[in-house]
Amino acid sequence: MRWQKLGKIFDPTHHDLPNDCVEFAQSPQALVFDDFVRIYFSTRAVDRQNGKYRSHIAFLDVKRVDLRSVIRVSAMTVIPLGELGCFDEHGIFPMNVLRVGEYVYGYTCGWNRRVSVSVDTAIGLATSRDDGLTFQRIGPGPVLAASLHEPCLVGDGFVKVIGDVFHMWYIFGTGWKRYAPEAAPDRTYKIGHAISRDGIEWEKEEARQIIADRLGPEESQALPSVIEIAGRYHMFFCYRQSFDFRSSSQRGYRIGHAYSDDLVDWTREDESAAIDVSAGEWDSEMLCYPHVFECNGKVYMLYNGNQFGRYGFGLAVLEQ
């Protein structure tokens, strides 16, 4: 597998965004239409009460013919944040979208702040009847959350319907750890799998890490994205060390790859992903939050670069 990078295609600092958001376009996710592609992303606004970020969902439409020409950027709220005390009160990042009948389903990763650690997350479901312009929650709570052996940080759901079964690949936290006496705790999470008949009630493969570690037990894995190519399923995700990853490029996010023939057992083979940082470019320090999709008879990857997507996202195409 070889990916040809097509460059950065969107910089949020060059556009007016809803909800007073000014930076970040994280975890881009595509919904393909006949003439254009809608790309959802998570952007940020500063909470005036405490100076902390809140993550909101926005989108842009690009022409399908080149996937670069911006038609419009959303001017209104795609989905409001959760109510006081709910799992998504302080942010939504990311939101995975897919068509289910006459609806567009949006699986949200809701964030809520904690005291002893910074955040916890869970996965919610919202639906759209207007082709993904706006989404309404099916309820105030999550459809997938912490459980007996997955105690925290359930999120990053990617859903694909195969046959008559909904498959979700997601992350679950294995715990928090303070790596230095004065440092804030850092988290570690792995990729898991769940199935459903209706996309609402889910059955987890409880605490089964389906992707092997490359960096050791304190490797964090995030944002799985699965696609079928030539009869084999391929997963792209990002991974990093669990601490000192914000300031050290060598410990920051890179894109990993695994494949499966039965959706049960996955073979990790990062080297065959063949996409890495670029010297001196917007993605010179990290690659993160990949999303793979088919369009125009080709396979594309949307992804973020330096500073976790602070200045936008880029596009790559799989060489045939």
Coordinates of C-alpha atoms in Angstrom, one line a residue:
M1 CA 0.0 0.0 0.0
R2 CA 1.3 3.4 -1.0
W3 CA -0.4 6.7 -0.2
Q4 CA 0.1 9.8 -2.3
K5 CA -0.2 12.9 -0.2
L6 CA -2.4 15.6 -1.8
G7 CA -1.6 18.3 0.7
K8 CA -3.6 20.2 3.3
I9 CA -7.1 20.9 2.0
F10 CA -8.6 22.9 4.9
D11 CA -7.4 25.4 7.4
P12 CA -10.0 26.5 10.0
T13 CA -8.3 29.8 10.7
H14 CA -9.1 31.0 7.2
H15 CA -12.9 30.5 7.6
D16 CA -15.7 31.7 9.8
L17 CA -16.9 28.8 12.0
P18 CA -20.1 28.4 14.1
N19 CA -20.1 28.6 17.9
D20 CA -17.3 31.2 18.1
C21 CA -14.8 28.5 17.1
V22 CA -11.5 29.8 15.8
E23 CA -9.0 26.9 15.6
F24 CA -8.8 23.1 15.2
A25 CA -10.4 20.9 12.5
Q26 CA -9.9 17.5 14.1
S27 CA -10.9 14.1 13.0
P28 CA -12.4 14.8 9.6
Q29 CA -15.0 12.3 8.5
A30 CA -16.6 12.1 5.1
L31 CA -20.2 11.6 3.8
V32 CA -20.3 11.2 0.0
F33 CA -23.1 12.8 -2.0
D34 CA -23.6 12.8 -5.8
D35 CA -21.9 16.1 -6.5
F36 CA -20.0 16.9 -3.3
V37 CA -18.5 15.4 -0.2
R38 CA -19.4 16.7 3.2
I39 CA -16.6 16.5 5.7
Y40 CA -17.4 16.7 9.4
F41 CA -14.8 17.8 11.9
S42 CA -14.4 18.9 15.5
T43 CA -13.4 22.5 16.2
R44 CA -13.0 24.4 19.4
A45 CA -14.2 27.5 21.2
V46 CA -12.9 28.9 24.5
D47 CA -15.3 28.6 27.5
R48 CA -15.4 32.1 28.9
Q49 CA -16.2 30.9 32.4
N50 CA -12.9 29.0 32.8
G51 CA -10.8 29.5 29.8
K52 CA -10.9 25.9 28.7
Y53 CA -11.9 24.5 25.3
R54 CA -15.2 23.1 24.3
S55 CA -15.3 21.0 21.1
H56 CA -18.1 21.4 18.6
I57 CA -19.0 19.7 15.3
A58 CA -18.9 21.6 12.1
F59 CA -18.6 20.6 8.4
L60 CA -17.5 21.8 5.0
D61 CA -18.7 20.7 1.6
V62 CA -16.1 20.2 -1.2
K63 CA -16.6 19.4 -4.8
R64 CA -16.6 15.7 -5.5
V65 CA -14.6 16.2 -8.7
D66 CA -11.5 17.3 -6.9
L67 CA -12.2 17.0 -3.1
R68 CA -10.4 20.3 -2.7
S69 CA -12.7 23.1 -3.9
V70 CA -14.7 24.3 -0.9
I71 CA -18.4 25.0 -1.6
R72 CA -19.4 26.1 1.9
V73 CA -18.6 25.8 5.5
S74 CA -21.4 25.2 8.0
A75 CA -22.7 28.5 9.6
M76 CA -25.0 26.9 12.2
T77 CA -24.7 24.4 14.9
V78 CA -24.7 20.8 13.6
I79 CA -25.5 19.3 17.0
P80 CA -25.6 21.2 20.3
L81 CA -23.5 20.1 23.3
G82 CA -25.1 18.0 26.0
E83 CA -27.1 19.4 29.0
L84 CA -25.6 20.1 32.4
G85 CA -24.1 17.0 33.9
C86 CA -24.4 14.9 30.7
F87 CA -21.7 12.8 29.1
D88 CA -21.2 15.3 26.3
E89 CA -21.5 18.5 28.3
H90 CA -18.1 19.9 27.5
G91 CA -17.4 18.7 23.9
I92 CA -18.0 16.3 21.0
F93 CA -15.0 14.9 19.3
P94 CA -15.2 13.1 17.0
M95 CA -18.5 12.3 15.2
N96 CA -18.6 9.4 12.8
V97 CA -21.4 9.5 10.1
L98 CA -23.1 6.9 7.9
R99 CA -26.3 6.5 6.0
V100 CA -28.9 4.1 7.5
G101 CA -32.1 4.0 5.4
E102 CA -33.5 7.5 5.2
Y103 CA -31.4 8.7 8.1
V104 CA -27.8 9.8 8.6
Y105 CA -26.5 8.4 11.8
G106 CA -23.9 10.3 13.8
Y107 CA -22.0 8.4 16.5
T108 CA -20.6 11.1 18.8
C109 CA -17.8 10.9 21.3
G110 CA -18.9 13.1 24.2
W111 CA -16.5 14.7 26.6
N112 CA -17.1 15.7 30.2
R113 CA -14.6 17.1 32.7
R114 CA -13.5 15.4 35.9
V115 CA -11.7 16.5 39.0
S116 CA -8.9 13.9 39.6
V117 CA -8.3 13.5 35.9
S118 CA -9.0 15.9 33.0
V119 CA -11.9 14.1 31.2
D120 CA -14.0 11.0 30.6
T121 CA -15.8 10.1 27.4
A122 CA -18.6 7.9 26.1
I123 CA -20.3 7.3 22.7
G124 CA -23.7 8.7 21.8
L125 CA -26.0 8.5 18.8
A126 CA -27.8 11.3 17.0
T127 CA -29.8 11.1 13.8
S128 CA -30.4 13.5 10.9
R129 CA -33.3 13.7 8.5
D130 CA -32.0 16.6 6.5
D131 CA -28.9 15.0 4.8
G132 CA -26.7 15.7 7.8
L133 CA -27.2 19.4 8.1
T134 CA -28.4 19.0 11.7
F135 CA -28.6 16.1 14.2
Q136 CA -30.9 15.3 17.1
R137 CA -29.9 12.9 19.9
I138 CA -32.0 9.8 20.3
G139 CA -31.6 10.4 24.1
P140 CA -29.5 12.4 26.6
G141 CA -27.3 9.4 27.5
P142 CA -24.7 7.3 25.6
V143 CA -25.2 4.1 23.7
L144 CA -21.7 2.8 24.7
A145 CA -19.9 3.7 27.8
A146 CA -17.6 2.5 30.6
S147 CA -18.4 -1.0 32.0
L148 CA -17.0 -3.6 34.3
H149 CA -13.7 -4.2 32.6
E150 CA -13.6 -1.0 30.5
P151 CA -13.6 1.6 33.3
C152 CA -13.1 4.8 31.4
L153 CA -12.6 6.7 28.2
V154 CA -14.9 4.8 25.8
G155 CA -15.0 6.8 22.6
D156 CA -13.9 7.2 18.9
G157 CA -16.6 5.0 17.6
F158 CA -16.4 4.0 13.9
V159 CA -19.5 2.1 12.6
K160 CA -19.9 0.0 9.5
V161 CA -22.9 -2.1 8.5
I162 CA -21.8 -5.4 7.1
G163 CA -24.7 -7.7 6.0
D164 CA -27.3 -7.1 8.6
V165 CA -24.9 -6.4 11.5
F166 CA -23.7 -3.1 12.8
H167 CA -20.0 -3.3 13.7
M168 CA -18.3 -0.6 15.9
W169 CA -14.6 -0.2 16.4
Y170 CA -13.9 2.1 19.3
I171 CA -11.4 2.9 22.0
F172 CA -11.5 2.0 25.7
G173 CA -9.3 3.3 28.5
T174 CA -7.1 0.9 30.5
G175 CA -6.4 3.6 33.1
W176 CA -4.7 6.8 34.1
K177 CA -1.2 7.2 35.4
R178 CA 1.0 10.0 36.8
Y179 CA 4.4 9.6 35.1
A180 CA 6.1 12.4 37.2
P181 CA 5.3 13.7 40.7
E182 CA 4.2 17.1 39.5
A183 CA 2.7 16.1 36.2
A184 CA -1.0 15.8 35.4
P185 CA -2.2 12.2 34.9
D186 CA -2.1 10.8 31.3
R187 CA -4.3 8.1 29.9
T188 CA -3.8 4.9 27.9
Y189 CA -6.4 3.4 25.6
K190 CA -6.8 0.5 23.2
I191 CA -9.1 -0.4 20.3
G192 CA -12.0 -2.7 20.9
H193 CA -15.0 -4.1 19.0
A194 CA -18.8 -4.3 19.5
I195 CA -21.8 -5.5 17.4
S196 CA -25.4 -4.5 17.2
R197 CA -28.6 -5.5 15.3
D198 CA -30.1 -2.0 15.4
G199 CA -27.2 0.4 16.0
I200 CA -28.5 1.3 19.4
E201 CA -28.1 -1.7 21.7
W202 CA -24.5 -2.9 21.6
E203 CA -22.7 -6.0 22.7
K204 CA -19.0 -5.5 23.5
E205 CA -16.2 -7.9 23.2
E206 CA -15.4 -6.7 26.7
A207 CA -11.9 -5.5 27.2
R208 CA -10.5 -7.5 24.2
Q209 CA -7.7 -5.5 22.7
I210 CA -8.0 -6.4 19.0
I211 CA -4.8 -4.5 17.8
A212 CA -1.4 -5.6 19.1
D213 CA 0.9 -3.0 20.6
R214 CA 3.9 -1.8 18.8
L215 CA 5.3 0.5 21.4
G216 CA 4.6 -1.7 24.4
P217 CA 1.7 -1.8 27.0
E218 CA 1.7 2.0 27.4
E219 CA 0.9 2.6 23.7
S220 CA -2.3 4.5 23.2
Q221 CA -4.3 3.7 20.1
A222 CA -7.1 6.0 18.7
L223 CA -9.6 6.6 16.0
P224 CA -10.0 3.3 14.1
S225 CA -11.3 3.5 10.5
V226 CA -12.2 0.4 8.6
I227 CA -12.5 -0.2 4.8
E228 CA -12.8 -3.2 2.6
I229 CA -10.3 -3.4 -0.3
A230 CA -10.2 -6.3 -2.7
G231 CA -12.0 -8.6 -0.3
R232 CA -9.9 -7.9 2.8
Y233 CA -10.7 -5.5 5.7
H234 CA -8.1 -2.9 6.5
M235 CA -8.0 -0.7 9.6
F236 CA -6.2 2.6 9.9
F237 CA -5.7 4.2 13.2
C238 CA -3.3 6.4 15.1
Y239 CA -1.0 5.5 18.0
R240 CA 1.5 7.2 20.3
Q241 CA 3.3 6.9 23.6
S242 CA 1.0 7.6 26.6
F243 CA 3.2 10.4 28.0
D244 CA 5.5 13.2 26.8
F245 CA 3.7 13.0 23.4
R246 CA 2.7 16.7 23.2
S247 CA 6.3 18.1 23.1
S248 CA 8.3 15.2 21.6
S249 CA 7.7 14.5 17.9
Q250 CA 9.2 11.0 18.2
R251 CA 6.6 10.1 20.8
G252 CA 3.7 11.7 19.1
Y253 CA 1.0 10.2 16.9
R254 CA 1.7 8.1 13.8
I255 CA -0.7 6.2 11.6
G256 CA -0.9 2.5 12.0
H257 CA -2.5 -0.3 9.9
A258 CA -3.9 -3.8 10.4
Y259 CA -5.9 -6.2 8.3
S260 CA -8.4 -9.0 8.8
D261 CA -10.2 -11.5 6.7
D262 CA -12.9 -12.4 9.3
L263 CA -13.4 -9.1 11.3
V264 CA -12.3 -11.1 14.4
D265 CA -8.5 -11.5 14.2
W266 CA -6.4 -8.6 13.1
T267 CA -2.8 -8.6 11.9
R268 CA -0.9 -5.4 12.6
E269 CA 1.4 -4.3 9.7
D270 CA 2.2 -0.6 10.1
E271 CA 4.9 -0.7 7.5
S272 CA 2.4 -1.5 4.7
A273 CA 0.5 1.7 5.5
A274 CA 3.4 3.6 3.9
I275 CA 2.4 7.1 5.1
D276 CA 4.6 9.1 7.4
V277 CA 5.5 12.6 8.5
S278 CA 6.8 15.1 5.8
A279 CA 10.0 17.1 6.5
G280 CA 9.3 20.8 7.0
E281 CA 5.6 20.5 6.2
W282 CA 2.3 21.0 8.2
D283 CA 2.5 17.3 9.0
S284 CA 6.2 17.1 9.9
E285 CA 5.7 16.3 13.6
M286 CA 2.7 14.0 13.8
L287 CA 0.0 12.2 11.8
C288 CA -3.2 11.5 13.5
Y289 CA -7.0 10.9 13.3
P290 CA -7.2 9.1 9.9
H291 CA -10.5 8.5 8.1
V292 CA -10.6 6.3 5.0
F293 CA -13.4 6.3 2.4
E294 CA -14.2 5.5 -1.2
C295 CA -15.0 8.1 -3.8
N296 CA -14.7 8.4 -7.5
G297 CA -13.5 4.8 -7.7
K298 CA -10.5 5.5 -5.4
V299 CA -9.7 5.2 -1.7
Y300 CA -8.8 8.4 0.1
M301 CA -7.6 9.2 3.6
L302 CA -8.3 12.3 5.5
Y303 CA -6.0 13.0 8.4
N304 CA -4.6 15.7 10.8
G305 CA -1.0 16.8 11.2
N306 CA 0.9 18.9 13.7
Q307 CA -0.7 20.1 17.0
F308 CA -3.5 17.5 16.7
G309 CA -5.2 19.3 13.8
R310 CA -5.0 22.9 15.1
Y311 CA -4.5 24.2 11.6
G312 CA -6.6 21.8 9.6
F313 CA -6.4 18.5 7.8
G314 CA -5.1 17.0 4.6
L315 CA -5.9 14.4 2.1
A316 CA -4.1 11.4 0.6
V317 CA -5.1 8.9 -2.1
L318 CA -4.2 5.2 -2.2
E319 CA -2.2 4.4 -5.3
Q320 CA -3.7 1.6 -7.3

